[in-house]
Structures are given as structure tokens and as C-alpha cells.
GROMACS .gro file of C-alpha atoms in nm:
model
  205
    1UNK     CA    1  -2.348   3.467  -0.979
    2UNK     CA    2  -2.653   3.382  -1.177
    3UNK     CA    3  -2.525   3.101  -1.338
    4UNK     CA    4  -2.412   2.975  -1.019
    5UNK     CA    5  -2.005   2.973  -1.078
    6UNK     CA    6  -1.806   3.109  -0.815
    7UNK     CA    7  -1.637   3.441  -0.876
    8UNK     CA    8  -1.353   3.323  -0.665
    9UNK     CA    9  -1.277   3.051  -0.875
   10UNK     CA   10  -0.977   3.044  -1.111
   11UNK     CA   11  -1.030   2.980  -1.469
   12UNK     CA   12  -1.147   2.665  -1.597
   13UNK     CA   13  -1.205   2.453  -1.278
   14UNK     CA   14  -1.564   2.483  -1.206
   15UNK     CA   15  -1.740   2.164  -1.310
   16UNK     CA   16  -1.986   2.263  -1.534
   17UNK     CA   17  -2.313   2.076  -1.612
   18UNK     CA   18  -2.609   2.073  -1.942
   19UNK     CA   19  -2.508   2.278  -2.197
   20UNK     CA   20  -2.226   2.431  -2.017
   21UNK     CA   21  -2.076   2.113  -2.010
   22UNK     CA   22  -2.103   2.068  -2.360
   23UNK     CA   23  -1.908   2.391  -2.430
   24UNK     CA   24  -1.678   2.326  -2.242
   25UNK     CA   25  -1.610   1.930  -2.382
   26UNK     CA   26  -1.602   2.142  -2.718
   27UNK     CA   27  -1.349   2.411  -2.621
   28UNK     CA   28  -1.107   2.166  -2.450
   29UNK     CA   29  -1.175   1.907  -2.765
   30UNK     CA   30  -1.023   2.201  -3.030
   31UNK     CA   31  -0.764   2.312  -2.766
   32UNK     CA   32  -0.619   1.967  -2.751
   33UNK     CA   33  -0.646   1.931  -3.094
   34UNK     CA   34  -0.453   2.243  -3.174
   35UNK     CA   35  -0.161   2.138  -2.933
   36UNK     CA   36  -0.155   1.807  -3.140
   37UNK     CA   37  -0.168   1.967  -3.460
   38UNK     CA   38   0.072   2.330  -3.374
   39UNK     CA   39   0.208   2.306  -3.078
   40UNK     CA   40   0.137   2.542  -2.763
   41UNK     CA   41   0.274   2.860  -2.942
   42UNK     CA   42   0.024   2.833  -3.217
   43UNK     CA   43  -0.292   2.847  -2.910
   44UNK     CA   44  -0.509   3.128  -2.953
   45UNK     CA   45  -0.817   3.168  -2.722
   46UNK     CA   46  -1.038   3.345  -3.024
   47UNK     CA   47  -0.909   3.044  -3.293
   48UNK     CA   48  -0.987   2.806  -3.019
   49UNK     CA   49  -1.359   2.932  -2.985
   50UNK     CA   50  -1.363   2.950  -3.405
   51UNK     CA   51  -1.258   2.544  -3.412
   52UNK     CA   52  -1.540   2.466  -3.159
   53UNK     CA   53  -1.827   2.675  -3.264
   54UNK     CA   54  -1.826   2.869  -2.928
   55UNK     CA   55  -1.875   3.232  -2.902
   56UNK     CA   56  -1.532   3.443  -2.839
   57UNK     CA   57  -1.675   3.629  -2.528
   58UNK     CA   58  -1.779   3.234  -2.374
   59UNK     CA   59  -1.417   3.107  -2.410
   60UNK     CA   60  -1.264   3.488  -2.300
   61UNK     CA   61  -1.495   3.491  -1.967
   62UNK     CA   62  -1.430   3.112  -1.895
   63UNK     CA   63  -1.081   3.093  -1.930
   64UNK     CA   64  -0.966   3.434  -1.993
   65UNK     CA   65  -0.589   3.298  -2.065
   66UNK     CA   66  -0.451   3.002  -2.296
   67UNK     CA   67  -0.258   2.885  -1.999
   68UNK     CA   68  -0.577   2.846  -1.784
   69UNK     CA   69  -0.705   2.657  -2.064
   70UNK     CA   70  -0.450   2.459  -2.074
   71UNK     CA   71  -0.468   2.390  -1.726
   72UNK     CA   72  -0.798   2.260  -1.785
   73UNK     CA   73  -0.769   2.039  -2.066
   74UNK     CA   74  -0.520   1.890  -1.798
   75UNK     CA   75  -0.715   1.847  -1.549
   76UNK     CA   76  -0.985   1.672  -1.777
   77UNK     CA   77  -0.762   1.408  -1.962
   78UNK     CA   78  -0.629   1.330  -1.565
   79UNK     CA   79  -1.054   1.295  -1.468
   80UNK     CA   80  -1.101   1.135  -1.755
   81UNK     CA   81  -0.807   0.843  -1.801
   82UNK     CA   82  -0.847   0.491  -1.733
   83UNK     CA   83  -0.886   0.339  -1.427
   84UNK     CA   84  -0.639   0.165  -1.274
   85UNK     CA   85  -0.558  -0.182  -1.359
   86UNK     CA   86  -0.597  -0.483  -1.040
   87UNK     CA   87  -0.396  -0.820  -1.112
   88UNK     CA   88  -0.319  -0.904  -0.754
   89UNK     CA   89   0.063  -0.892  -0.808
   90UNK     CA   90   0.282  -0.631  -0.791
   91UNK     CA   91   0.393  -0.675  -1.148
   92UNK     CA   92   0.140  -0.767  -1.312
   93UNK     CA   93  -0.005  -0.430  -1.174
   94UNK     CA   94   0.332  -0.221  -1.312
   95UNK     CA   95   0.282  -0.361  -1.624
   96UNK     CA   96  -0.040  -0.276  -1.673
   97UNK     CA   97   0.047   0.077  -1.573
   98UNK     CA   98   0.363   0.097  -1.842
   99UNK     CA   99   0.166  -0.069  -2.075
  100UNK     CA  100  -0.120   0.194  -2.062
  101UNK     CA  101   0.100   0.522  -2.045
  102UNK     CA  102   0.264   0.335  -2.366
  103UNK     CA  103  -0.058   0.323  -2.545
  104UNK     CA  104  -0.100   0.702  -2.440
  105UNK     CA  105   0.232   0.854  -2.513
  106UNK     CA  106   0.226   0.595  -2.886
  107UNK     CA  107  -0.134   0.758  -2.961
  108UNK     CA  108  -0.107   0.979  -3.277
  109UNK     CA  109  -0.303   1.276  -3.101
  110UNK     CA  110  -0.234   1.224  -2.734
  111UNK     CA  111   0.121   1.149  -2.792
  112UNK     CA  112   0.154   1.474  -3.023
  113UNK     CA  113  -0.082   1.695  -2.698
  114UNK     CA  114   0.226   1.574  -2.475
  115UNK     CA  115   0.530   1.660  -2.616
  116UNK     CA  116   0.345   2.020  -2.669
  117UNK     CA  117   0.269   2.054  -2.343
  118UNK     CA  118   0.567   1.935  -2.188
  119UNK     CA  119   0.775   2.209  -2.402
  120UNK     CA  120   0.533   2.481  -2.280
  121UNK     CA  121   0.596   2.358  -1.961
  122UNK     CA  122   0.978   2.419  -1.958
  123UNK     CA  123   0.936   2.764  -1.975
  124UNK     CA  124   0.575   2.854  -1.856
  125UNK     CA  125   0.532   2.821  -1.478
  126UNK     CA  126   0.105   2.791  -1.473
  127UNK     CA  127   0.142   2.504  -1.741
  128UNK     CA  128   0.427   2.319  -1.590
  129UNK     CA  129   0.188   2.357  -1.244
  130UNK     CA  130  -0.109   2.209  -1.435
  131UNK     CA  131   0.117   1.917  -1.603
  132UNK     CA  132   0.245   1.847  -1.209
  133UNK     CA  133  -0.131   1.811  -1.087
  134UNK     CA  134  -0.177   1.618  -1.371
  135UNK     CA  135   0.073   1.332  -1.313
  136UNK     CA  136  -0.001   1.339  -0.951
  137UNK     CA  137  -0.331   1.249  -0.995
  138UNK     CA  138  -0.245   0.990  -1.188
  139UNK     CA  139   0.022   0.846  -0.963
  140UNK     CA  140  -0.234   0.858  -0.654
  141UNK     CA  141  -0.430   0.693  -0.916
  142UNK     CA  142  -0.216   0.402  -0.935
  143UNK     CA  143  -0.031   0.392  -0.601
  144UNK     CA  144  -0.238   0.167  -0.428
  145UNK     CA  145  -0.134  -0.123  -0.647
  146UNK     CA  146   0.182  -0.072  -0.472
  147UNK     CA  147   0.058  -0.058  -0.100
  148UNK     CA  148  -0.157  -0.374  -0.180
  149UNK     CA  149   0.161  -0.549  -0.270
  150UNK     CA  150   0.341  -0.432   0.019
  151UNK     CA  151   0.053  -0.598   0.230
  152UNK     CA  152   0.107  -0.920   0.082
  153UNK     CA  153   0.480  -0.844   0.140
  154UNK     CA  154   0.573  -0.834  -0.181
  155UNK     CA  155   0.776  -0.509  -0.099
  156UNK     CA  156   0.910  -0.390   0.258
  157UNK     CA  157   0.705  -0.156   0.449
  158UNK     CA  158   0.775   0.209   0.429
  159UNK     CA  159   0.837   0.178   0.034
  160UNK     CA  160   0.759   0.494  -0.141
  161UNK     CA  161   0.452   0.408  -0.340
  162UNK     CA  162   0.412   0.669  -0.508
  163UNK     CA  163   0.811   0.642  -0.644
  164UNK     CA  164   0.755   0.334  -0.760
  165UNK     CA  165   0.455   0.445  -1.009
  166UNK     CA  166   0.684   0.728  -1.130
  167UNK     CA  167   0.960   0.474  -1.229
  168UNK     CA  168   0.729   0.297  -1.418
  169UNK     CA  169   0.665   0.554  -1.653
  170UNK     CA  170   0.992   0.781  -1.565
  171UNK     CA  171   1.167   0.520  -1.874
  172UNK     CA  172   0.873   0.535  -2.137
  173UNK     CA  173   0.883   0.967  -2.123
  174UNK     CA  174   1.278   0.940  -2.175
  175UNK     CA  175   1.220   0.748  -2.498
  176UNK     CA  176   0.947   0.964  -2.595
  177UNK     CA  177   1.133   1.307  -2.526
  178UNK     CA  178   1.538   1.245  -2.528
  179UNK     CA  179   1.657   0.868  -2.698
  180UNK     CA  180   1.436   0.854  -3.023
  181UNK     CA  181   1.423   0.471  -2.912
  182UNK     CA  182   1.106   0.257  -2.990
  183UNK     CA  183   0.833   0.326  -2.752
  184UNK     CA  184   0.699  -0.035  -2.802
  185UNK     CA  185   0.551  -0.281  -2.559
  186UNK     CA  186   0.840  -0.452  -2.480
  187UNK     CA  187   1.030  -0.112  -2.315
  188UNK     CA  188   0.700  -0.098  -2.123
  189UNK     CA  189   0.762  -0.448  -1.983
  190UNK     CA  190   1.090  -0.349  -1.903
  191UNK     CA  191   1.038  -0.082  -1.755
  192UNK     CA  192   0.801  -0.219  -1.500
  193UNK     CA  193   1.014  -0.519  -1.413
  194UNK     CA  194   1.229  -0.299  -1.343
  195UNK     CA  195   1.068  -0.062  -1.080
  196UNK     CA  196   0.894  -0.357  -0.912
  197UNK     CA  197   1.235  -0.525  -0.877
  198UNK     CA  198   1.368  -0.259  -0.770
  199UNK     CA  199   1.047  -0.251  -0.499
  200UNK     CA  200   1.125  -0.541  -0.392
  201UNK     CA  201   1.457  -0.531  -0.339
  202UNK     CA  202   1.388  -0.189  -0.096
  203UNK     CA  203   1.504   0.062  -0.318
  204UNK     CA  204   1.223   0.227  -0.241
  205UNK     CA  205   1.195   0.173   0.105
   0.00000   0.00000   0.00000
């Protein structure tokens, strides 16, 4: 193609450069802040290019549906969240981790983006694909905090590293979602005491 995307490429997932980049940080920009503000069910691909100052036919041809735009906007917060944290213990590592989804799931907007896409997800198979990737890229993110500790034998070999990332943050989303309980800094303390003495103990193993 002449603007050198690949027509076998789905929706959304070529990396764009220049101004094409730009459009694109706009659309997803006004797509997340529609989830935040309405809720999936409220997303409209023609509103969407209205709130970002895009042409319809740009946002139509890019992404064609709202669940490939969703996808997306996935896929970017995943490229674009923080780097994981290095203390040199196991703990200290968790903690950083809990502490950090904490901060994301307590954050007016991002917090808000969730819960809207985790709904959609219940009952939309493309989004709950794109929320999957999402978390797994995040978890491979963070798993090697866990095999570093196992090399210093702070956990047995053949622990599941990438379990022990998802019970970090497996307590924080159950707060968020289901108990209505405060989502402060001290259940993200817990929570990774708990998975890395659970790792210790071979729970994971």
C-alpha cells in the first residue's frame, strides 16, 4: 500500500510513525477518555474521531470496529506502562509491582478505563482477547523479578513465575471489582507479602 501498512494486518496494530502517529495518540487519547467518562456502550467510532479532531473516514479505515479500537488502546497503555521495578529481593520487587497496579487501578481516569473495559470484556470475546494480551504483557513484564529471586534461592526452582506476578495483583482487582474495600497502599503490601510468601514456601513450585 502506498502508505506502507500492510493490508493483511488487523486493525489498529501497525505501528505508525510522523503524523500518523499523532492521529493515532489522538484517537486512542478520546477513546480512553470516553471509556472513563461512559463506559464501553457509549463508544462510537464517528464521536471518537469528533473528540480528537480526526476525520471519520481516518478512524473508519484504521480501525473499522470499536472493538479493534479498543484492542489498540490496549495494546498501547501495555507499550506504554512503567517499567519494571529492580530491588534485588523478591519482595521488595512484589511490592513494587502491587504498589504500581494500585496507583493504576486508584487513578481517577485509568481506574474508571478499567472497570469499562473489564465489563465489555465479560461479554465481548475480541475485547476480553485484547484485555488477556494486555495483562500478559505485563506479567512477562514483571516475571523476571521472580526468576532472579529464584536464582538467589529465594524461591524453589520450577516456581511458576509468571503465577506469582498474577497473585500480586489477583487481590488489588477483587477490591476494585467485587469487595468495595479500600484500594490503599497497605492492601498492596499485603498482597505482595503474601504471594512472595507463598513463593517461598513452594506454592508455586
Amino acid at each position: 500500500m502506498a502508505d506502507g501498512r500492510d493490508a493483511d494486518a488487523d486493525p489498529g496494530t501497525v505501528r505508525p510513525g510522523g503524523r500518523t502517529a499523532r492521529v493515532r495518540a489522538a484517537v486512542l487519547r478520546a477513546a480512553g477518555d470516553t471509556l472513563a467518562e461512559q463506559g464501553f456502550a457509549h463508544l462510537d467510532l464517528a464521536d471518537i474521531a469528533r473528540r480528537a479532531e480526526v476525520g471519520k473516514t481516518t478512524v473508519y479505515r484504521r480501525w473499522r470496529t470499536v472493538t479493534a479500537l479498543v484492542a489498540d488502546l490496549l495494546t498501547d497503555m501495555a507499550e506504554q506502562s512503567l517499567p519494571r521495578t529492580e530491588t534485588g529481593s523478591l519482595l521488595g520487587d512484589l511490592t513494587a509491582n502491587a504498589r504500581l497496579v494500585r496507583r493504576t487501578l486508584t487513578d481517577p481516569r485509568q481506574g474508571a478505563l478499567f472497570k469499562a473495559v473489564i465489563a465489555a470484556a465479560t461479554c465481548d470475546p475480541k475485547t476480553a482477547e485484547a484485555l488477556h494480551r494486555f495483562y500478559e504483557i505485563r506479567v512477562e513484564e514483571w516475571a523476571p523479578c521472580v526468576q532472579q529471586a529464584i536464582d538467589r534461592g529465594e524461591a524453589p526452582e520450577g516456581t511458576d513465575t509468571h503465577e506469582v506476578i498474577r497473585a500480586v495483583s489477583a487481590p488489588l482487582y477483587h477490591r476494585l471489582l467485587t469487595s468495595g474495600l479500600p484500594l490503599d497502599e497497605a492492601a498492596a503490601d499485603r498482597a505482595a507479602e503474601a504471594a512472595a510468601a507463598a513463593a517461598r514456601a513452594g506454592a508455586y513450585a
